[in-house]
PDB file of C-alpha atoms in Angstrom:
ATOM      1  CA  UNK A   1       0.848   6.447   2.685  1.00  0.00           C
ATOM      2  CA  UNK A   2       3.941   5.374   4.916  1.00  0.00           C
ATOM      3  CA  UNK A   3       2.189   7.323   7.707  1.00  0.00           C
ATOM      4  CA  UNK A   4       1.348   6.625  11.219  1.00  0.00           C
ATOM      5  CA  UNK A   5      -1.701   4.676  11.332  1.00  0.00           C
ATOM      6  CA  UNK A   6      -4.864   6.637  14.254  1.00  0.00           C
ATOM      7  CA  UNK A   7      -4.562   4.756  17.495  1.00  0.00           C
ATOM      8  CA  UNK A   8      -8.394   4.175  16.182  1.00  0.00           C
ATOM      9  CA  UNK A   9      -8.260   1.528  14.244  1.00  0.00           C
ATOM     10  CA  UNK A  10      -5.853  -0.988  16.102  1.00  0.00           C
ATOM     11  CA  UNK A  11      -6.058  -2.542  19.372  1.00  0.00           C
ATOM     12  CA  UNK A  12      -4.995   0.365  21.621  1.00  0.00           C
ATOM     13  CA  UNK A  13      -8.391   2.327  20.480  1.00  0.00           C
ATOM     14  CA  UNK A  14     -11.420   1.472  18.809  1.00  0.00           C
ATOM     15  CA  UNK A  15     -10.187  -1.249  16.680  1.00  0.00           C
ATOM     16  CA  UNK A  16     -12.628  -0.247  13.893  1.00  0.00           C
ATOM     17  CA  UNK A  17     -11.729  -0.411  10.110  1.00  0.00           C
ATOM     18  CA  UNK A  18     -10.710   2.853   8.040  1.00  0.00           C
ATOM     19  CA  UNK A  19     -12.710   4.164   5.633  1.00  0.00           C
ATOM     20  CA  UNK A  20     -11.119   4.323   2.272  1.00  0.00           C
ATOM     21  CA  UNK A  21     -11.739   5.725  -0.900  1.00  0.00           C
ATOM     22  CA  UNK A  22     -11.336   4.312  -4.335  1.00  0.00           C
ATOM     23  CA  UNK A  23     -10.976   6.031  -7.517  1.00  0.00           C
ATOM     24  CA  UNK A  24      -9.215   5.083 -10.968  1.00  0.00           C
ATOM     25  CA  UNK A  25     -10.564   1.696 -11.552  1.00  0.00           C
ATOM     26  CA  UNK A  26      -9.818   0.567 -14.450  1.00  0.00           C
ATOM     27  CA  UNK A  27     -12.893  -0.160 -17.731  1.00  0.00           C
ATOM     28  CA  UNK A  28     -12.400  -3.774 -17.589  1.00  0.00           C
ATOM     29  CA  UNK A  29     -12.695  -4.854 -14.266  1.00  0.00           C
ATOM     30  CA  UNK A  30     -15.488  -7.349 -13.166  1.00  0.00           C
ATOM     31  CA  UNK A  31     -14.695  -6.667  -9.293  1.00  0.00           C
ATOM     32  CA  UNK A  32     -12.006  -5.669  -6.596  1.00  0.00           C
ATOM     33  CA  UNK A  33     -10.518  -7.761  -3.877  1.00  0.00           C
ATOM     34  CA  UNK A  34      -8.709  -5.794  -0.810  1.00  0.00           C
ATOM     35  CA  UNK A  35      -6.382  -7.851   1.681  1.00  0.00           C
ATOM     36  CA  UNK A  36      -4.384  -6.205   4.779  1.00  0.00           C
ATOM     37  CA  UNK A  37      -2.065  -7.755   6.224  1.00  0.00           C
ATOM     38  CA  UNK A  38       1.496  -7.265   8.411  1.00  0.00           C
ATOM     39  CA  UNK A  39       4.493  -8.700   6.985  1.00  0.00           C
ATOM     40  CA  UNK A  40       6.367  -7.816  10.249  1.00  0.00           C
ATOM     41  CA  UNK A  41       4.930  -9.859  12.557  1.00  0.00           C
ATOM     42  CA  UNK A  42       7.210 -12.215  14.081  1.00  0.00           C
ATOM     43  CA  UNK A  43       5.333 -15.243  12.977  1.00  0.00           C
ATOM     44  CA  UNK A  44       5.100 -14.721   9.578  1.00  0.00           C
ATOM     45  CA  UNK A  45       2.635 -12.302   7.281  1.00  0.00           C
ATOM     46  CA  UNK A  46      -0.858 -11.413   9.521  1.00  0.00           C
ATOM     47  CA  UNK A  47      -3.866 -11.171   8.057  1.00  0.00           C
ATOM     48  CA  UNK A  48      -5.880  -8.481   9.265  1.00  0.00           C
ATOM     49  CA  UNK A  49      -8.864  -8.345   6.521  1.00  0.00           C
ATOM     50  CA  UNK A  50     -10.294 -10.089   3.612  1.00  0.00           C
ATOM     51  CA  UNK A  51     -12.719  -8.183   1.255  1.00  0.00           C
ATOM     52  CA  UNK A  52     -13.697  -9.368  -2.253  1.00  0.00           C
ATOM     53  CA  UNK A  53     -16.915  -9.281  -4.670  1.00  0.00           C
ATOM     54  CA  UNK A  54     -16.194  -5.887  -4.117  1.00  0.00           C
ATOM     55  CA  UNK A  55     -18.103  -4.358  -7.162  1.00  0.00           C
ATOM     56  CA  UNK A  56     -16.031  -2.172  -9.225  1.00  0.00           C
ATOM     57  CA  UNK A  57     -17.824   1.151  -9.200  1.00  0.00           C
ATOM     58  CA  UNK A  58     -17.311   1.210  -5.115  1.00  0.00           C
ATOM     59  CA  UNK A  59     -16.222   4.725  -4.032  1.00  0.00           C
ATOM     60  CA  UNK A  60     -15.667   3.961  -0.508  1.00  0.00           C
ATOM     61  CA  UNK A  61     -14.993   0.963   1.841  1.00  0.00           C
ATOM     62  CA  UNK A  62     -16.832   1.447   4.700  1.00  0.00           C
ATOM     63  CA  UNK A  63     -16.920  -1.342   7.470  1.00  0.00           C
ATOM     64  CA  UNK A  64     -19.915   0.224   8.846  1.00  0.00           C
ATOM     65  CA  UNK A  65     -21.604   0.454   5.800  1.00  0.00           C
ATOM     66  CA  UNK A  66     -20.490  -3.050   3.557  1.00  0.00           C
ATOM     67  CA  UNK A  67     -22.506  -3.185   0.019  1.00  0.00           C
ATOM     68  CA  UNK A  68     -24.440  -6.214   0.589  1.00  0.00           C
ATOM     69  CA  UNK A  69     -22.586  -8.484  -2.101  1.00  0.00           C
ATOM     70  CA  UNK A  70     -19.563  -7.827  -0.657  1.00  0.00           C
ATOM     71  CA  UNK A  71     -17.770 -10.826   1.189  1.00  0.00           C
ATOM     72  CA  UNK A  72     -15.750 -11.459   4.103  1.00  0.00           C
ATOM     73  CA  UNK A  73     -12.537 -13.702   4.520  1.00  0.00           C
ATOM     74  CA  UNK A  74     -11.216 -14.909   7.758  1.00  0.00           C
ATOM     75  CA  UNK A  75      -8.861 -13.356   9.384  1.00  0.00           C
ATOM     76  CA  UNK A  76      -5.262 -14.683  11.007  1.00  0.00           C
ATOM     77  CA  UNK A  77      -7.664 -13.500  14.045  1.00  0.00           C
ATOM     78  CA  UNK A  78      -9.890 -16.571  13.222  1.00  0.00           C
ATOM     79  CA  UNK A  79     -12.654 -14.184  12.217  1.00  0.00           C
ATOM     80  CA  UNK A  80     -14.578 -12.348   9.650  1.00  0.00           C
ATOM     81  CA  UNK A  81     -14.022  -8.854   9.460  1.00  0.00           C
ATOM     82  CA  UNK A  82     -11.386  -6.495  10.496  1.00  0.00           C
ATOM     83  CA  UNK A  83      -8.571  -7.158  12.936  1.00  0.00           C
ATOM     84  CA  UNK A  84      -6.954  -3.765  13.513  1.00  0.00           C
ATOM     85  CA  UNK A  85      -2.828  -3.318  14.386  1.00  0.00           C
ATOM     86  CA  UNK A  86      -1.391  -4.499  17.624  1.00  0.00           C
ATOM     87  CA  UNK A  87       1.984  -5.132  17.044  1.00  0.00           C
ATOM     88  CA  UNK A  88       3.903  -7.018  19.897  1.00  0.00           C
ATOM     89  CA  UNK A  89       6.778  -5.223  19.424  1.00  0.00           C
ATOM     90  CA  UNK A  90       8.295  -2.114  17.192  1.00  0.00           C
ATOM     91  CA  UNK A  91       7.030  -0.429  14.290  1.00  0.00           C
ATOM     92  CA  UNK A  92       4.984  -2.617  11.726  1.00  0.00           C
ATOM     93  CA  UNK A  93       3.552  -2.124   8.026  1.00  0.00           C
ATOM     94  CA  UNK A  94       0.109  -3.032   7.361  1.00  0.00           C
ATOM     95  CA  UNK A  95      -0.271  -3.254   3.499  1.00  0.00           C
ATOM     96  CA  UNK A  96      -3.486  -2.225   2.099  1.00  0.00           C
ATOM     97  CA  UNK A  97      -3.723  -3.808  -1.032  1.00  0.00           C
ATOM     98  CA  UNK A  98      -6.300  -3.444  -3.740  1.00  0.00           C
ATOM     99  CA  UNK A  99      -6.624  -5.849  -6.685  1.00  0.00           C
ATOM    100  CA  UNK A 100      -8.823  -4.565  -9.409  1.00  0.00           C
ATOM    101  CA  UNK A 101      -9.894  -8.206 -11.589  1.00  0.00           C
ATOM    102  CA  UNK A 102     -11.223  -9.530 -14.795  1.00  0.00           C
ATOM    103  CA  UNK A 103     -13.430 -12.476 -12.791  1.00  0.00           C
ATOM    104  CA  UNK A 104     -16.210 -12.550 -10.816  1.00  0.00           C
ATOM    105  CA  UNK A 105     -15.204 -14.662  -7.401  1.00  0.00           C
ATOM    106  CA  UNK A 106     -17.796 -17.461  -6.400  1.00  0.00           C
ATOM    107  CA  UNK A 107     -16.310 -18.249  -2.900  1.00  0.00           C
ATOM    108  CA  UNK A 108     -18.212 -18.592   0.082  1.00  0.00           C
ATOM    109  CA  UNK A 109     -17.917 -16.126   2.481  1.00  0.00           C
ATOM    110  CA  UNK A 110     -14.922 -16.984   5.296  1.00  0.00           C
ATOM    111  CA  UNK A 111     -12.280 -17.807   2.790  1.00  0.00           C
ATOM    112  CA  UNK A 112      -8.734 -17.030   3.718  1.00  0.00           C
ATOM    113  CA  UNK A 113      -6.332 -14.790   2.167  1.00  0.00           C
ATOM    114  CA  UNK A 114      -4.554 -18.106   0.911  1.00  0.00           C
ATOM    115  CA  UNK A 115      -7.900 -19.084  -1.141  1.00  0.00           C
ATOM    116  CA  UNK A 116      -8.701 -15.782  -2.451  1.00  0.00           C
ATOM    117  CA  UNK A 117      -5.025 -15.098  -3.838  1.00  0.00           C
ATOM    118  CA  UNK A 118      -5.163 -18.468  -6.080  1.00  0.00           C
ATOM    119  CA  UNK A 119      -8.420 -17.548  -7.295  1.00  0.00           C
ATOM    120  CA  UNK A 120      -7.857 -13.780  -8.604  1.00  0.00           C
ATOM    121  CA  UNK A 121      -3.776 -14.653  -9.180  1.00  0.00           C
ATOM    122  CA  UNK A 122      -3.921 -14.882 -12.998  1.00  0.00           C
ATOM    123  CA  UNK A 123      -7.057 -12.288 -13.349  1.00  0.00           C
ATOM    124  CA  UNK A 124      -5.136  -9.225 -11.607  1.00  0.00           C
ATOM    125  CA  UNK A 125      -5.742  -6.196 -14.390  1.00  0.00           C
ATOM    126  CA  UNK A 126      -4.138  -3.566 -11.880  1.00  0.00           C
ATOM    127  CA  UNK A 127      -3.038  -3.633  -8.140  1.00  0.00           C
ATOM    128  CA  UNK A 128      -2.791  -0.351  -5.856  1.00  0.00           C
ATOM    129  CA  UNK A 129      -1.162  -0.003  -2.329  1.00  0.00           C
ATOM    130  CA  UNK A 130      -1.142   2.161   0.677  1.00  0.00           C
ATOM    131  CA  UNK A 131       0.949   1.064   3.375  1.00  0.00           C
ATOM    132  CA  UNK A 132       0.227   2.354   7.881  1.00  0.00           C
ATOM    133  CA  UNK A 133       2.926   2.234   9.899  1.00  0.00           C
ATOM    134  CA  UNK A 134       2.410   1.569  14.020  1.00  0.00           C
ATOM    135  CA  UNK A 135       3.500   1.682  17.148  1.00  0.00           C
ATOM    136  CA  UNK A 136       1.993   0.475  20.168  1.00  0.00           C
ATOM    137  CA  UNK A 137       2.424   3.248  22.622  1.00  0.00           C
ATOM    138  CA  UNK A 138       3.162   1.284  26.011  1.00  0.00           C
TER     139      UNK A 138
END
């Protein structure tokens, strides 16, 4: 948390997701929702993935290895899937935020960040965070 994010996962490297491990969920959750985005970038907030049907006894998030119900939103990359760090300029955050939810979601997969926030934003039981910090090294 507030750490330097692996040169891995962003543009500079591999540009693959993280792995990340959940524990703690809450008993009355139907499903999780995760959304990353960058609310540094000069143009406004960056999406750089959408996740949600997520079921709720998940232990990891693995891009390589998605459980099959899980969904994909687009991304401000005008994709599915993950869009690692590449900030033009500076340091930037990338929030990794989990929402743990009383509803099942019944959106299509592709839908943005915008879509999936008014669908889960009066169902959100608990939310956690873990915030990257990078640098492009030039």
């Amino acid at each position: 948390h507030n750490g330097q994010m692996p040169s891995k996962y962003t543009c500079d490297g591999e540009d693959v997701a993280p792995v990340l491990n959940i524990s703690e969920v809450p008993e009355n959750v139907e499903e999780l929702v995760l959304i990353v985005d960058d609310p540094d970038c000069p143009i406004g907030t960056w999406v750089h993935w959408v996740l949600y049907n997520i079921p709720k006894d998940i232990k990891v998030i693995d891009n390589d290895n998605l459980a099959s119900e899980i969904k994909e939103g687009m991304t401000d990359f005008k994709r599915l899937g993950w869009g690692g760090p590449c900030p033009p300029n500076g340091v930037h955050r990338y929030y990794f935020k989990l929402y743990a939810i009383n509803k099942k979601l019944s959106l299509k997969e592709g839908a943005t960040k915008k879509e999936v926030m008014e669908e889960i934003k009066d169902n959100i039981i608990e939310q956690a965070e873990l915030i990257g910090l990078y640098k492009r090294i030039k």
